[in-house]
PDB file of C-alpha atoms in Angstrom:
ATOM      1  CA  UNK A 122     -20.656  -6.705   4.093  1.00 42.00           C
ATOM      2  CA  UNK A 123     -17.457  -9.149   3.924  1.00 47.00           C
ATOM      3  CA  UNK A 124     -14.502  -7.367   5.729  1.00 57.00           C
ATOM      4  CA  UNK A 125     -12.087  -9.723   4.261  1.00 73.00           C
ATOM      5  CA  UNK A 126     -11.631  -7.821   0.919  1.00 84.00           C
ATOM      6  CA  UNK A 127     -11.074  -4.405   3.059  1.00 89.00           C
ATOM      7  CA  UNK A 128      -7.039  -3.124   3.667  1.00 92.00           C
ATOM      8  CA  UNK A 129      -6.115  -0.176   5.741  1.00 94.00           C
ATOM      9  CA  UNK A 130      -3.631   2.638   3.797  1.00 95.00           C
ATOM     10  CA  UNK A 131      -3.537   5.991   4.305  1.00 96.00           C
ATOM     11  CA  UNK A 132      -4.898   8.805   2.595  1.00 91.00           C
ATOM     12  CA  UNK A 133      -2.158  10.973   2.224  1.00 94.00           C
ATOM     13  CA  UNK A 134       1.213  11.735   3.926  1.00 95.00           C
ATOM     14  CA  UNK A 135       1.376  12.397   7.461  1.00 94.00           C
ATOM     15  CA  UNK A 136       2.428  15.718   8.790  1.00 94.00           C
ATOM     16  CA  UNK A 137       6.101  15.468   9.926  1.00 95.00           C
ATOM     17  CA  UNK A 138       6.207  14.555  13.801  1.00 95.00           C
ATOM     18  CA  UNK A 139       9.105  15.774  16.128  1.00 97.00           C
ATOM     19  CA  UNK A 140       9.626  13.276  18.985  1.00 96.00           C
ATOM     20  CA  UNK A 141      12.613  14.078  21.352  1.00 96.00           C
ATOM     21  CA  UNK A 142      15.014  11.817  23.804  1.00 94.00           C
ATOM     22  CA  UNK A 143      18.378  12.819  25.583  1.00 93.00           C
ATOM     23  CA  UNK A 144      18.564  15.884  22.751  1.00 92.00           C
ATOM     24  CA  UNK A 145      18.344  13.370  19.525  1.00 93.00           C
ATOM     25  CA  UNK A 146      15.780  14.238  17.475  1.00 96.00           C
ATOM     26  CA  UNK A 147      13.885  11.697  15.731  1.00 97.00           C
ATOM     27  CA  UNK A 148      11.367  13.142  12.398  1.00 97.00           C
ATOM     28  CA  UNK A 149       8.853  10.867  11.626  1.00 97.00           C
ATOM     29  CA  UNK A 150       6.402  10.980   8.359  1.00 97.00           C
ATOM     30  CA  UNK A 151       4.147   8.281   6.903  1.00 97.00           C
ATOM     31  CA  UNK A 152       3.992   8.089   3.192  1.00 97.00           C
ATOM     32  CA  UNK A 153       1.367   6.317   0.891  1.00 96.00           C
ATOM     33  CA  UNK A 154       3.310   4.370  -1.716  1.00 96.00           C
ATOM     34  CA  UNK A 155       1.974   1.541  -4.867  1.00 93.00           C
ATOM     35  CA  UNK A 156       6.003   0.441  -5.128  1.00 94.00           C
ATOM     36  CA  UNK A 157       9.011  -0.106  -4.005  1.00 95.00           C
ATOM     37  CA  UNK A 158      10.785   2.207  -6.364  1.00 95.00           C
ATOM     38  CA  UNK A 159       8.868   4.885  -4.585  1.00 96.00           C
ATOM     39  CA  UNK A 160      10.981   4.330  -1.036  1.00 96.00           C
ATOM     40  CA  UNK A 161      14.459   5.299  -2.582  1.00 96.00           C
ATOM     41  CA  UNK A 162      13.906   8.804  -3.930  1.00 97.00           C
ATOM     42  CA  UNK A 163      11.721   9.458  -0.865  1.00 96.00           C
ATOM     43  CA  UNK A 164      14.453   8.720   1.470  1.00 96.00           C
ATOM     44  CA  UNK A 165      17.273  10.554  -0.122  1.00 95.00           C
ATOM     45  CA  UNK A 166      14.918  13.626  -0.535  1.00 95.00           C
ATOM     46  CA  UNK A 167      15.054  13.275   3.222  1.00 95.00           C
ATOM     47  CA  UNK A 168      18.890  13.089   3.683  1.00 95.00           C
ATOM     48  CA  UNK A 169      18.800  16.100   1.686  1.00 95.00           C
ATOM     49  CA  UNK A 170      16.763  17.809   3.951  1.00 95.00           C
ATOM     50  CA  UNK A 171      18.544  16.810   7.375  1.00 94.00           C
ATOM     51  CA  UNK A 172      22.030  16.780   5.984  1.00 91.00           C
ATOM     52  CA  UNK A 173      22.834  16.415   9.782  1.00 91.00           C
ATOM     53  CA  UNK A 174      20.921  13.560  10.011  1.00 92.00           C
ATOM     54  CA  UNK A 175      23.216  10.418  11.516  1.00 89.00           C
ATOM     55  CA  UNK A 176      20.561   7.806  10.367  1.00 95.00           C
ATOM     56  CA  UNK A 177      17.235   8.030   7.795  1.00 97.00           C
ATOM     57  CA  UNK A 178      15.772   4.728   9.139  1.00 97.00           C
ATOM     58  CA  UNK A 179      12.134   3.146   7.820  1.00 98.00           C
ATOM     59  CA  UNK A 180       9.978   0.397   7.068  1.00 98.00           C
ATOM     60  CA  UNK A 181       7.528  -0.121   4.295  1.00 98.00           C
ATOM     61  CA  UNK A 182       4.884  -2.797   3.493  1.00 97.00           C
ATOM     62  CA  UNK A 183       2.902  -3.792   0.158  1.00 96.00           C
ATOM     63  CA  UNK A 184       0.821  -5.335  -1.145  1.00 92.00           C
ATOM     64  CA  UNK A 185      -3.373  -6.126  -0.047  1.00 87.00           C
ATOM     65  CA  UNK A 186      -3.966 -10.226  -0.203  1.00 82.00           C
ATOM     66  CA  UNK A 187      -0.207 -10.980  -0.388  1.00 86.00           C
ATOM     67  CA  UNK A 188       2.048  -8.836   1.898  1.00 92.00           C
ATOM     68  CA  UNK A 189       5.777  -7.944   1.354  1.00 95.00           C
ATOM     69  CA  UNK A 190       8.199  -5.529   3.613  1.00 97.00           C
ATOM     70  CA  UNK A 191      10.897  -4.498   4.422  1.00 97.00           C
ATOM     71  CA  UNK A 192      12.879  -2.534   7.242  1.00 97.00           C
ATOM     72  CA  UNK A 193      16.331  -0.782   7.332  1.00 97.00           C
ATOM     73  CA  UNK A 194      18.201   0.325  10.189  1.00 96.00           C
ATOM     74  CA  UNK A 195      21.023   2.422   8.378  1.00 95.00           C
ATOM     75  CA  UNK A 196      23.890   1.774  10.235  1.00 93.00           C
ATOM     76  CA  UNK A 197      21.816   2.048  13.805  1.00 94.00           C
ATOM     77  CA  UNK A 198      22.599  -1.910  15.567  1.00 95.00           C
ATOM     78  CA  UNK A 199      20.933  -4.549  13.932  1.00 94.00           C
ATOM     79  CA  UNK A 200      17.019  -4.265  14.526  1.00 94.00           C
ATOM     80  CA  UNK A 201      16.625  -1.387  16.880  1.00 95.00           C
ATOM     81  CA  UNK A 202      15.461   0.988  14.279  1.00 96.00           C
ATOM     82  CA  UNK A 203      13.624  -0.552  11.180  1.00 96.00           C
ATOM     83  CA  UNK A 204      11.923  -3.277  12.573  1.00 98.00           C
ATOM     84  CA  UNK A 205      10.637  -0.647  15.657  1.00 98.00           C
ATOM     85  CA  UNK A 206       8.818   0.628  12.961  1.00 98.00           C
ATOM     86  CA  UNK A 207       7.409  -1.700  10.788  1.00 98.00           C
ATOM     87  CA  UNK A 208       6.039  -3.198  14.367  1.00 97.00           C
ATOM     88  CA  UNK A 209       4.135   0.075  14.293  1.00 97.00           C
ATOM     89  CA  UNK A 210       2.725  -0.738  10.525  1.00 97.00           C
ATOM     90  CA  UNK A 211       1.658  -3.963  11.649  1.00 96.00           C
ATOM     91  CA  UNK A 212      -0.061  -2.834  14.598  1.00 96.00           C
ATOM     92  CA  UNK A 213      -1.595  -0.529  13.457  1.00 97.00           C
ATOM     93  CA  UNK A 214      -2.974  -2.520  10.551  1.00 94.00           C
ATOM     94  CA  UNK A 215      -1.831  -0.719   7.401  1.00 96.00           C
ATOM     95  CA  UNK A 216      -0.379  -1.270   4.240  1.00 96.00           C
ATOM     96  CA  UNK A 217       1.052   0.099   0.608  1.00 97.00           C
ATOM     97  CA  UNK A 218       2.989   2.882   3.013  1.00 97.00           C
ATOM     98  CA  UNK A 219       6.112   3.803   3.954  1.00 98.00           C
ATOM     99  CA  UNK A 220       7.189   5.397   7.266  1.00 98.00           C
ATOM    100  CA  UNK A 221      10.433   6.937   7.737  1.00 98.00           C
ATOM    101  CA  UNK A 222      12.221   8.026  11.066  1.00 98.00           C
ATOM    102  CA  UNK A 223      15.393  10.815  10.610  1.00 97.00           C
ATOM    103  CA  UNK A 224      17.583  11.109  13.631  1.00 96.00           C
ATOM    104  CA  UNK A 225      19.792  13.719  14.203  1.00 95.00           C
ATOM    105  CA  UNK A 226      22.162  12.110  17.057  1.00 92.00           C
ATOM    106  CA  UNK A 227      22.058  14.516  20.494  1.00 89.00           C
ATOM    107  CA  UNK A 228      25.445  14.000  21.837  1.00 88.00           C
ATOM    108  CA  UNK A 229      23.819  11.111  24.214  1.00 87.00           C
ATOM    109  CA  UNK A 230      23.997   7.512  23.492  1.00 90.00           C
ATOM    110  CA  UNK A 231      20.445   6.043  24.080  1.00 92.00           C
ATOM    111  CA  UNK A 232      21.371   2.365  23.565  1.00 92.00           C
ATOM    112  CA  UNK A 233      19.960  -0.262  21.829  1.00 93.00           C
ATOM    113  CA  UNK A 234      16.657  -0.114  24.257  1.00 95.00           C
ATOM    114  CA  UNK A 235      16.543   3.244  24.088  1.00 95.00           C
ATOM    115  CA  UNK A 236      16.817   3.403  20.239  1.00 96.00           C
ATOM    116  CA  UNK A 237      14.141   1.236  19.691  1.00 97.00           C
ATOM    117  CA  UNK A 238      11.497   2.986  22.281  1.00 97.00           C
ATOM    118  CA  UNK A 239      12.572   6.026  20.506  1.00 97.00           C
ATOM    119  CA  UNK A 240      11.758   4.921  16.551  1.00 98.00           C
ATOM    120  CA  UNK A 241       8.766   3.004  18.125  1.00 98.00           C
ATOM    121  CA  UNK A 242       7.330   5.827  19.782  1.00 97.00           C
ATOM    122  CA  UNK A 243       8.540   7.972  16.621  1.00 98.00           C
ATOM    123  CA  UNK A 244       6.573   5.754  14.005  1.00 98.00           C
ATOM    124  CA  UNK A 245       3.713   5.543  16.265  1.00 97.00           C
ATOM    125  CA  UNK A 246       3.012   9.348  16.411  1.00 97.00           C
ATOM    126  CA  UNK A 247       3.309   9.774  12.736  1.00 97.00           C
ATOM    127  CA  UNK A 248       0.944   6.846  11.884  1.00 97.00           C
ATOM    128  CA  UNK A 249      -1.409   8.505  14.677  1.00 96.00           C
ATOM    129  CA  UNK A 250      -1.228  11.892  12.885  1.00 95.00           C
ATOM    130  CA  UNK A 251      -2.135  10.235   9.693  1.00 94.00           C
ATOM    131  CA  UNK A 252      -5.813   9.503   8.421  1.00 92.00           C
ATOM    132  CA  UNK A 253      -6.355   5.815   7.890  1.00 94.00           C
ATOM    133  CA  UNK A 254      -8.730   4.945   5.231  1.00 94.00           C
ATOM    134  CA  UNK A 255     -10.156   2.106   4.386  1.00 91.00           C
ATOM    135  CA  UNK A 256      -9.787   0.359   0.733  1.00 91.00           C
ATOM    136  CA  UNK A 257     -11.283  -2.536  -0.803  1.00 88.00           C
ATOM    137  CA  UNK A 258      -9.187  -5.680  -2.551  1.00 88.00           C
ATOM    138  CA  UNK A 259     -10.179  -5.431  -6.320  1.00 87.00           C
ATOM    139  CA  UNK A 260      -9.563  -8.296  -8.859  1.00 88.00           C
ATOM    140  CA  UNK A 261      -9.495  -7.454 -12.271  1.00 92.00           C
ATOM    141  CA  UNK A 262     -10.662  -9.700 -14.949  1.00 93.00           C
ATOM    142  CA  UNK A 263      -9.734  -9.856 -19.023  1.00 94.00           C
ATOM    143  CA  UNK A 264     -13.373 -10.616 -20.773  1.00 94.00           C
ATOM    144  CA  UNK A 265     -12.658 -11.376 -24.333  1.00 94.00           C
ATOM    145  CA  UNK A 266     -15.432 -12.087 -27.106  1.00 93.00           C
ATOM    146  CA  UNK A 267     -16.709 -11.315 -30.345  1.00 90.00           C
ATOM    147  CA  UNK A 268     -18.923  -8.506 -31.413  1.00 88.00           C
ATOM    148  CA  UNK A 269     -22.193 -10.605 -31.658  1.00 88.00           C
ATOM    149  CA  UNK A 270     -21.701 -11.122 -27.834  1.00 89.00           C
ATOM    150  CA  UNK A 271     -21.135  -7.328 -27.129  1.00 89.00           C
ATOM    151  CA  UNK A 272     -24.825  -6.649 -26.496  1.00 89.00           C
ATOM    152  CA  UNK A 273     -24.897  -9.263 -23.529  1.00 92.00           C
ATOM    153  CA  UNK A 274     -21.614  -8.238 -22.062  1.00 93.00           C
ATOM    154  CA  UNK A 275     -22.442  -5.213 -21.890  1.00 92.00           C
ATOM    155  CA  UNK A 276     -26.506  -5.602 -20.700  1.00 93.00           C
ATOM    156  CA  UNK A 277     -24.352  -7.947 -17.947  1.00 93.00           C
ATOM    157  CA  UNK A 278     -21.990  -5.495 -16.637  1.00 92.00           C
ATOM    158  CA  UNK A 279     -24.242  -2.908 -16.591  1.00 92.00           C
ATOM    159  CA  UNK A 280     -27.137  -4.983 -14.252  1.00 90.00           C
ATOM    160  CA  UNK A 281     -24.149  -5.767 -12.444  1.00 89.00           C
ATOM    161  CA  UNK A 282     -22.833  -2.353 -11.872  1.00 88.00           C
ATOM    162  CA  UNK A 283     -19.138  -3.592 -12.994  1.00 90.00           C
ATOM    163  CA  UNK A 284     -16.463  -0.946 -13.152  1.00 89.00           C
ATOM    164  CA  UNK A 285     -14.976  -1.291 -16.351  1.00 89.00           C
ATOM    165  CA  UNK A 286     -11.028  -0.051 -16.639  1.00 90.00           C
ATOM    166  CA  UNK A 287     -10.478  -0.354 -19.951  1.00 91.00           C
ATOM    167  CA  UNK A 288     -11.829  -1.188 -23.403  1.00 89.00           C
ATOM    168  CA  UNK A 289     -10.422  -2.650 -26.959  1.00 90.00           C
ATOM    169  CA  UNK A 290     -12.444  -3.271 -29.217  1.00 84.00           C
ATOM    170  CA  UNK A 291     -10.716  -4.612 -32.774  1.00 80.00           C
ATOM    171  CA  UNK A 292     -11.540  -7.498 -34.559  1.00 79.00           C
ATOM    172  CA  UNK A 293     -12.061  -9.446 -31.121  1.00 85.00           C
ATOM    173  CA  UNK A 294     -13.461  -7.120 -27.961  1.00 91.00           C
ATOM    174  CA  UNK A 295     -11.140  -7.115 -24.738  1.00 93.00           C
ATOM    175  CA  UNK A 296     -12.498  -5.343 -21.984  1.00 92.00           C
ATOM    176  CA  UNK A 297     -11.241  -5.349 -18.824  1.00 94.00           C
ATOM    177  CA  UNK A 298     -13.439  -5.278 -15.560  1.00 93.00           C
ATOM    178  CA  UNK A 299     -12.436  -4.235 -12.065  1.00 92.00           C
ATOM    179  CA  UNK A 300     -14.387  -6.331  -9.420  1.00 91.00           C
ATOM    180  CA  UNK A 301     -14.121  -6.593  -5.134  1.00 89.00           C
ATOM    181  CA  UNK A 302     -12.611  -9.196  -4.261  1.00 88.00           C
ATOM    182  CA  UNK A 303     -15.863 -10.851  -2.263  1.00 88.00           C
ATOM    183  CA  UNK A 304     -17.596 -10.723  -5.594  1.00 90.00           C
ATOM    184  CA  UNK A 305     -15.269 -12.235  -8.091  1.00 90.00           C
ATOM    185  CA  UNK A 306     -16.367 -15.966  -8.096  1.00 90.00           C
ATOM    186  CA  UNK A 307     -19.936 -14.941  -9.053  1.00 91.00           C
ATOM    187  CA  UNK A 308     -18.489 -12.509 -11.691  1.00 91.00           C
ATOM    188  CA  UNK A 309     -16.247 -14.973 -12.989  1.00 91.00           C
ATOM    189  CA  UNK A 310     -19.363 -17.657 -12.942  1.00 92.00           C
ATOM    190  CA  UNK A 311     -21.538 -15.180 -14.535  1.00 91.00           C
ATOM    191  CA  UNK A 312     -19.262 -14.304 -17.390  1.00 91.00           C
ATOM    192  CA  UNK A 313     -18.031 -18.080 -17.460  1.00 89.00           C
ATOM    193  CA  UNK A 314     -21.611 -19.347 -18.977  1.00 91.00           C
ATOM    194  CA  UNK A 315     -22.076 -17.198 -21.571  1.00 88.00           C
ATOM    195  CA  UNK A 316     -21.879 -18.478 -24.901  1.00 90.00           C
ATOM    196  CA  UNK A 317     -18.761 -17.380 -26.873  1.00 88.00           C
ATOM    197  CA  UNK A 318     -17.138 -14.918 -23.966  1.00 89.00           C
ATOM    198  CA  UNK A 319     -13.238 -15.879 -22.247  1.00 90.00           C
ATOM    199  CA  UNK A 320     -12.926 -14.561 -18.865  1.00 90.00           C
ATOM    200  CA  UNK A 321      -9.699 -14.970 -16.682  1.00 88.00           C
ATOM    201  CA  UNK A 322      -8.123 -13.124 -13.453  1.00 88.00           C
ATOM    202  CA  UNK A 323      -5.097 -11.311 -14.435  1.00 88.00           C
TER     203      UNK A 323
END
């Protein structure tokens, strides 16, 4: 089977991990997210919850074919926190997730190489705690057509063993189909010669 329309998320938030250098404490939790709007009210649930925290630093990444991230240090120096982590995401091969390290400063300055060992080391044991699963790319496709083509549409999709996400069926027929990635050219082929049927990616 094609591997190339298979991303790594996880399953389900990571327990909270407790890592510990010169008496700062770093908390570290891996989150599954779909958005970006989903990082803000996760983070300042956390500042609620350490309201001794100095720094709630993280990382996320999106997205399955194209990738987008980002990484924040709050207030920590430039790169020795967020990007730490999202060198953790990356190696460990994972996307749509956020991971988030809280420090609550020791007394003991750890310096700009010890800061980033620290949320390295911090990330790393909450994406180890976490189960990785295994997802695969979907495309999804609009099929529109009239009702005299509704019998092969649907004798098609069901040979083919389509998903189907959604239906609309008024004086035209929209249906919308969910397909892996690896399979959409043959979908879109199939779909494409058939008298009297529209099919696009959307």
């Amino acid at each position: 089977m094609e591997k190339d329309d298979v991303y790594k998320t996880i399953g389900a938030p990571s327990p909270e991990i407790l890592y510990k250098d010169k008496k700062s404490k770093f908390f570290a939790s891996a989150f599954p997210i779909t958005s970006e709007d989903e990082v803000k009210p996760i983070v300042e649930e956390l500042r609620k919850k350490y309201h001794t925290a100095n720094h709630v630093c993280y990382a996320w990444q999106l997205g399955e074919k194209q990738r987008s991230y980002r990484a924040n240090d709050d207030g920590e120096p430039n790169n020795s926190a967020g990007m730490p982590i999202y060198g953790q995401i990356q190696s460990f091969d994972v996307t749509n997730i956020l991971v988030t390290v809280t420090r609550i400063f020791g007394g003991t300055k750890l310096g700009v190489g010890g800061l980033i060992q620290a949320y390295k080391t911090a990330a790393q044991m909450a994406l180890e705690s976490t189960e990785i699963v295994e997802r695969v790319i979907q495309d999804q496709l609009l099929l529109r057509f009239g009702y005299p083509e509704m019998d092969k549409v649907m004798r098609a999709i069901k040979q083919k063993n389509l998903d189907m996400v959604s239906q609309k069926m008024d004086m035209d027929c929209e249906l919308i189909l969910s397909v892996r990635l690896s399979e959409t050219e043959q979908v879109l082929q199939l779909f494409d010669e058939m008298q009297g049927v529209d099919v696009s990616i959307i």
